[in-house]
């Protein structure tokens, strides 16, 4: 029995197909392994993201609580700052009134000094006039 070229070509094609099937099985096995590992990784990431989301929720709750506390304390401090501002205005008004009073006292002292000088001059003139009249 002699093998013909068609049979040899068929045998080569069958061997090539068998090699191709074996190669494809290995590729598919690696692909299945990769998909399994990827699924494990996705599961781990999902768990980590869930934990992270829970932690973020807790942090946000604590942040909101702290913000409410700060806002309530700030509202309690507002009257204090208002009082401090009013006290500052009162002190400024008191300083202005004190300056005016000091200026008036200074002017009065200056006027008193001028009056004393005028009185001394008047006394001197009166003494001079009196002596002059007494001579006659």
mmCIF file of C-alpha atoms in Angstrom:
data_model
loop_
_atom_site.group_PDB
_atom_site.id
_atom_site.type_symbol
_atom_site.label_atom_id
_atom_site.label_comp_id
_atom_site.label_asym_id
_atom_site.label_seq_id
_atom_site.Cartn_x
_atom_site.Cartn_y
_atom_site.Cartn_z
ATOM 1 C CA UNK A 1 0.000 0.000 0.000
ATOM 2 C CA UNK A 2 1.455 3.144 -1.078
ATOM 3 C CA UNK A 3 0.803 6.466 0.551
ATOM 4 C CA UNK A 4 -0.252 9.151 -1.823
ATOM 5 C CA UNK A 5 0.523 12.822 -1.725
ATOM 6 C CA UNK A 6 -3.041 13.567 -0.648
ATOM 7 C CA UNK A 7 -2.714 11.241 2.289
ATOM 8 C CA UNK A 8 0.638 12.775 3.269
ATOM 9 C CA UNK A 9 -0.874 16.241 2.995
ATOM 10 C CA UNK A 10 -3.847 15.100 5.105
ATOM 11 C CA UNK A 11 -1.493 13.593 7.693
ATOM 12 C CA UNK A 12 0.564 16.813 7.852
ATOM 13 C CA UNK A 13 -2.644 18.833 8.186
ATOM 14 C CA UNK A 14 -3.881 16.515 10.970
ATOM 15 C CA UNK A 15 -0.550 16.798 12.838
ATOM 16 C CA UNK A 16 -0.549 20.593 12.400
ATOM 17 C CA UNK A 17 -4.134 20.732 13.651
ATOM 18 C CA UNK A 18 -3.229 18.550 16.656
ATOM 19 C CA UNK A 19 -0.263 20.835 17.462
ATOM 20 C CA UNK A 20 -2.554 23.837 17.092
ATOM 21 C CA UNK A 21 -5.150 22.259 19.419
ATOM 22 C CA UNK A 22 -2.462 21.463 22.037
ATOM 23 C CA UNK A 23 -1.094 25.023 21.791
ATOM 24 C CA UNK A 24 -4.614 26.487 22.074
ATOM 25 C CA UNK A 25 -5.335 24.272 25.112
ATOM 26 C CA UNK A 26 -2.199 25.596 26.844
ATOM 27 C CA UNK A 27 -3.148 29.183 25.984
ATOM 28 C CA UNK A 28 -6.686 28.622 27.259
ATOM 29 C CA UNK A 29 -5.333 27.014 30.458
ATOM 30 C CA UNK A 30 -3.127 30.073 31.074
ATOM 31 C CA UNK A 31 -6.044 32.334 30.241
ATOM 32 C CA UNK A 32 -8.283 30.491 32.719
ATOM 33 C CA UNK A 33 -5.550 30.787 35.380
ATOM 34 C CA UNK A 34 -5.198 34.519 34.655
ATOM 35 C CA UNK A 35 -8.971 35.051 34.845
ATOM 36 C CA UNK A 36 -9.103 33.200 38.188
ATOM 37 C CA UNK A 37 -6.311 35.368 39.607
ATOM 38 C CA UNK A 38 -7.997 38.465 38.249
ATOM 39 C CA UNK A 39 -11.270 37.448 39.942
ATOM 40 C CA UNK A 40 -9.418 36.969 43.240
ATOM 41 C CA UNK A 41 -7.831 40.395 42.842
ATOM 42 C CA UNK A 42 -11.193 41.993 42.042
ATOM 43 C CA UNK A 43 -12.720 40.316 45.118
ATOM 44 C CA UNK A 44 -9.881 41.610 47.320
ATOM 45 C CA UNK A 45 -10.186 45.084 45.833
ATOM 46 C CA UNK A 46 -13.939 45.026 46.401
ATOM 47 C CA UNK A 47 -13.429 44.076 50.045
ATOM 48 C CA UNK A 48 -10.760 46.761 50.476
ATOM 49 C CA UNK A 49 -12.950 49.384 48.812
ATOM 50 C CA UNK A 50 -15.862 48.405 51.074
ATOM 51 C CA UNK A 51 -13.653 48.750 54.162
ATOM 52 C CA UNK A 52 -12.325 52.048 52.859
ATOM 53 C CA UNK A 53 -15.842 53.319 52.157
ATOM 54 C CA UNK A 54 -16.904 52.378 55.700
ATOM 55 C CA UNK A 55 -13.881 54.185 57.134
ATOM 56 C CA UNK A 56 -14.600 57.237 54.990
ATOM 57 C CA UNK A 57 -18.209 57.233 56.231
ATOM 58 C CA UNK A 58 -16.998 57.104 59.844
ATOM 59 C CA UNK A 59 -14.521 59.913 59.212
ATOM 60 C CA UNK A 60 -17.227 62.010 57.550
ATOM 61 C CA UNK A 61 -19.557 61.417 60.518
ATOM 62 C CA UNK A 62 -16.817 62.475 62.939
ATOM 63 C CA UNK A 63 -16.008 65.503 60.780
ATOM 64 C CA UNK A 64 -19.668 66.536 60.714
ATOM 65 C CA UNK A 65 -19.882 66.116 64.491
ATOM 66 C CA UNK A 66 -16.764 68.232 64.962
ATOM 67 C CA UNK A 67 -18.079 70.900 62.591
ATOM 68 C CA UNK A 68 -21.364 71.056 64.503
ATOM 69 C CA UNK A 69 -19.394 71.388 67.758
ATOM 70 C CA UNK A 70 -17.204 74.150 66.319
ATOM 71 C CA UNK A 71 -20.266 75.982 64.971
ATOM 72 C CA UNK A 72 -22.080 75.792 68.314
ATOM 73 C CA UNK A 73 -18.997 77.035 70.175
ATOM 74 C CA UNK A 74 -18.545 79.773 67.609
ATOM 75 C CA UNK A 75 -22.137 80.893 68.173
ATOM 76 C CA UNK A 76 -21.424 81.016 71.908
ATOM 77 C CA UNK A 77 -18.338 83.163 71.272
ATOM 78 C CA UNK A 78 -20.124 85.649 68.999
ATOM 79 C CA UNK A 79 -21.645 87.619 71.912
ATOM 80 C CA UNK A 80 -18.221 87.734 73.565
ATOM 81 C CA UNK A 81 -16.663 89.252 70.463
ATOM 82 C CA UNK A 82 -19.595 91.665 70.145
ATOM 83 C CA UNK A 83 -19.104 92.718 73.768
ATOM 84 C CA UNK A 84 -15.380 93.147 73.182
ATOM 85 C CA UNK A 85 -16.110 95.366 70.172
ATOM 86 C CA UNK A 86 -18.562 97.458 72.190
ATOM 87 C CA UNK A 87 -16.024 97.710 75.037
ATOM 88 C CA UNK A 88 -13.416 98.888 72.553
ATOM 89 C CA UNK A 89 -15.791 101.597 71.318
ATOM 90 C CA UNK A 90 -16.531 102.646 74.911
ATOM 91 C CA UNK A 91 -12.822 102.864 75.705
ATOM 92 C CA UNK A 92 -12.265 104.972 72.585
ATOM 93 C CA UNK A 93 -15.120 107.287 73.645
ATOM 94 C CA UNK A 94 -13.652 107.490 77.169
ATOM 95 C CA UNK A 95 -10.220 108.359 75.753
ATOM 96 C CA UNK A 96 -11.745 111.089 73.611
ATOM 97 C CA UNK A 97 -13.665 112.518 76.579
ATOM 98 C CA UNK A 98 -10.509 112.390 78.718
ATOM 99 C CA UNK A 99 -8.550 114.269 76.050
ATOM 100 C CA UNK A 100 -11.231 116.947 75.822
ATOM 101 C CA UNK A 101 -11.278 117.294 79.608
ATOM 102 C CA UNK A 102 -7.480 117.499 79.717
ATOM 103 C CA UNK A 103 -7.531 120.144 76.990
ATOM 104 C CA UNK A 104 -10.126 122.172 78.906
ATOM 105 C CA UNK A 105 -8.096 121.887 82.107
ATOM 106 C CA UNK A 106 -4.975 122.911 80.211
ATOM 107 C CA UNK A 107 -6.811 125.880 78.700
ATOM 108 C CA UNK A 108 -8.166 126.806 82.130
ATOM 109 C CA UNK A 109 -4.702 126.568 83.644
ATOM 110 C CA UNK A 110 -3.359 128.689 80.827
ATOM 111 C CA UNK A 111 -6.190 131.183 81.348
ATOM 112 C CA UNK A 112 -5.556 131.133 85.093
ATOM 113 C CA UNK A 113 -1.881 131.785 84.439
ATOM 114 C CA UNK A 114 -2.809 134.665 82.162
ATOM 115 C CA UNK A 115 -5.246 135.957 84.769
ATOM 116 C CA UNK A 116 -2.578 135.727 87.463
ATOM 117 C CA UNK A 117 -0.164 137.621 85.239
ATOM 118 C CA UNK A 118 -2.816 140.235 84.517
ATOM 119 C CA UNK A 119 -3.580 140.446 88.233
ATOM 120 C CA UNK A 120 0.105 140.974 89.048
ATOM 121 C CA UNK A 121 0.382 143.588 86.339
ATOM 122 C CA UNK A 122 -2.778 145.277 87.584
ATOM 123 C CA UNK A 123 -1.410 145.225 91.126
ATOM 124 C CA UNK A 124 1.852 146.746 89.946
ATOM 125 C CA UNK A 125 0.028 149.443 87.988
ATOM 126 C CA UNK A 126 -2.269 150.112 90.940
ATOM 127 C CA UNK A 127 0.746 150.357 93.239
ATOM 128 C CA UNK A 128 2.434 152.739 90.839
ATOM 129 C CA UNK A 129 -0.686 154.856 90.494
ATOM 130 C CA UNK A 130 -1.166 154.837 94.256
ATOM 131 C CA UNK A 131 2.392 155.972 94.881
ATOM 132 C CA UNK A 132 2.077 158.581 92.236
ATOM 133 C CA UNK A 133 -1.107 159.901 93.779
ATOM 134 C CA UNK A 134 0.373 159.825 97.274
ATOM 135 C CA UNK A 135 3.298 161.959 96.141
ATOM 136 C CA UNK A 136 1.012 164.722 95.144
#
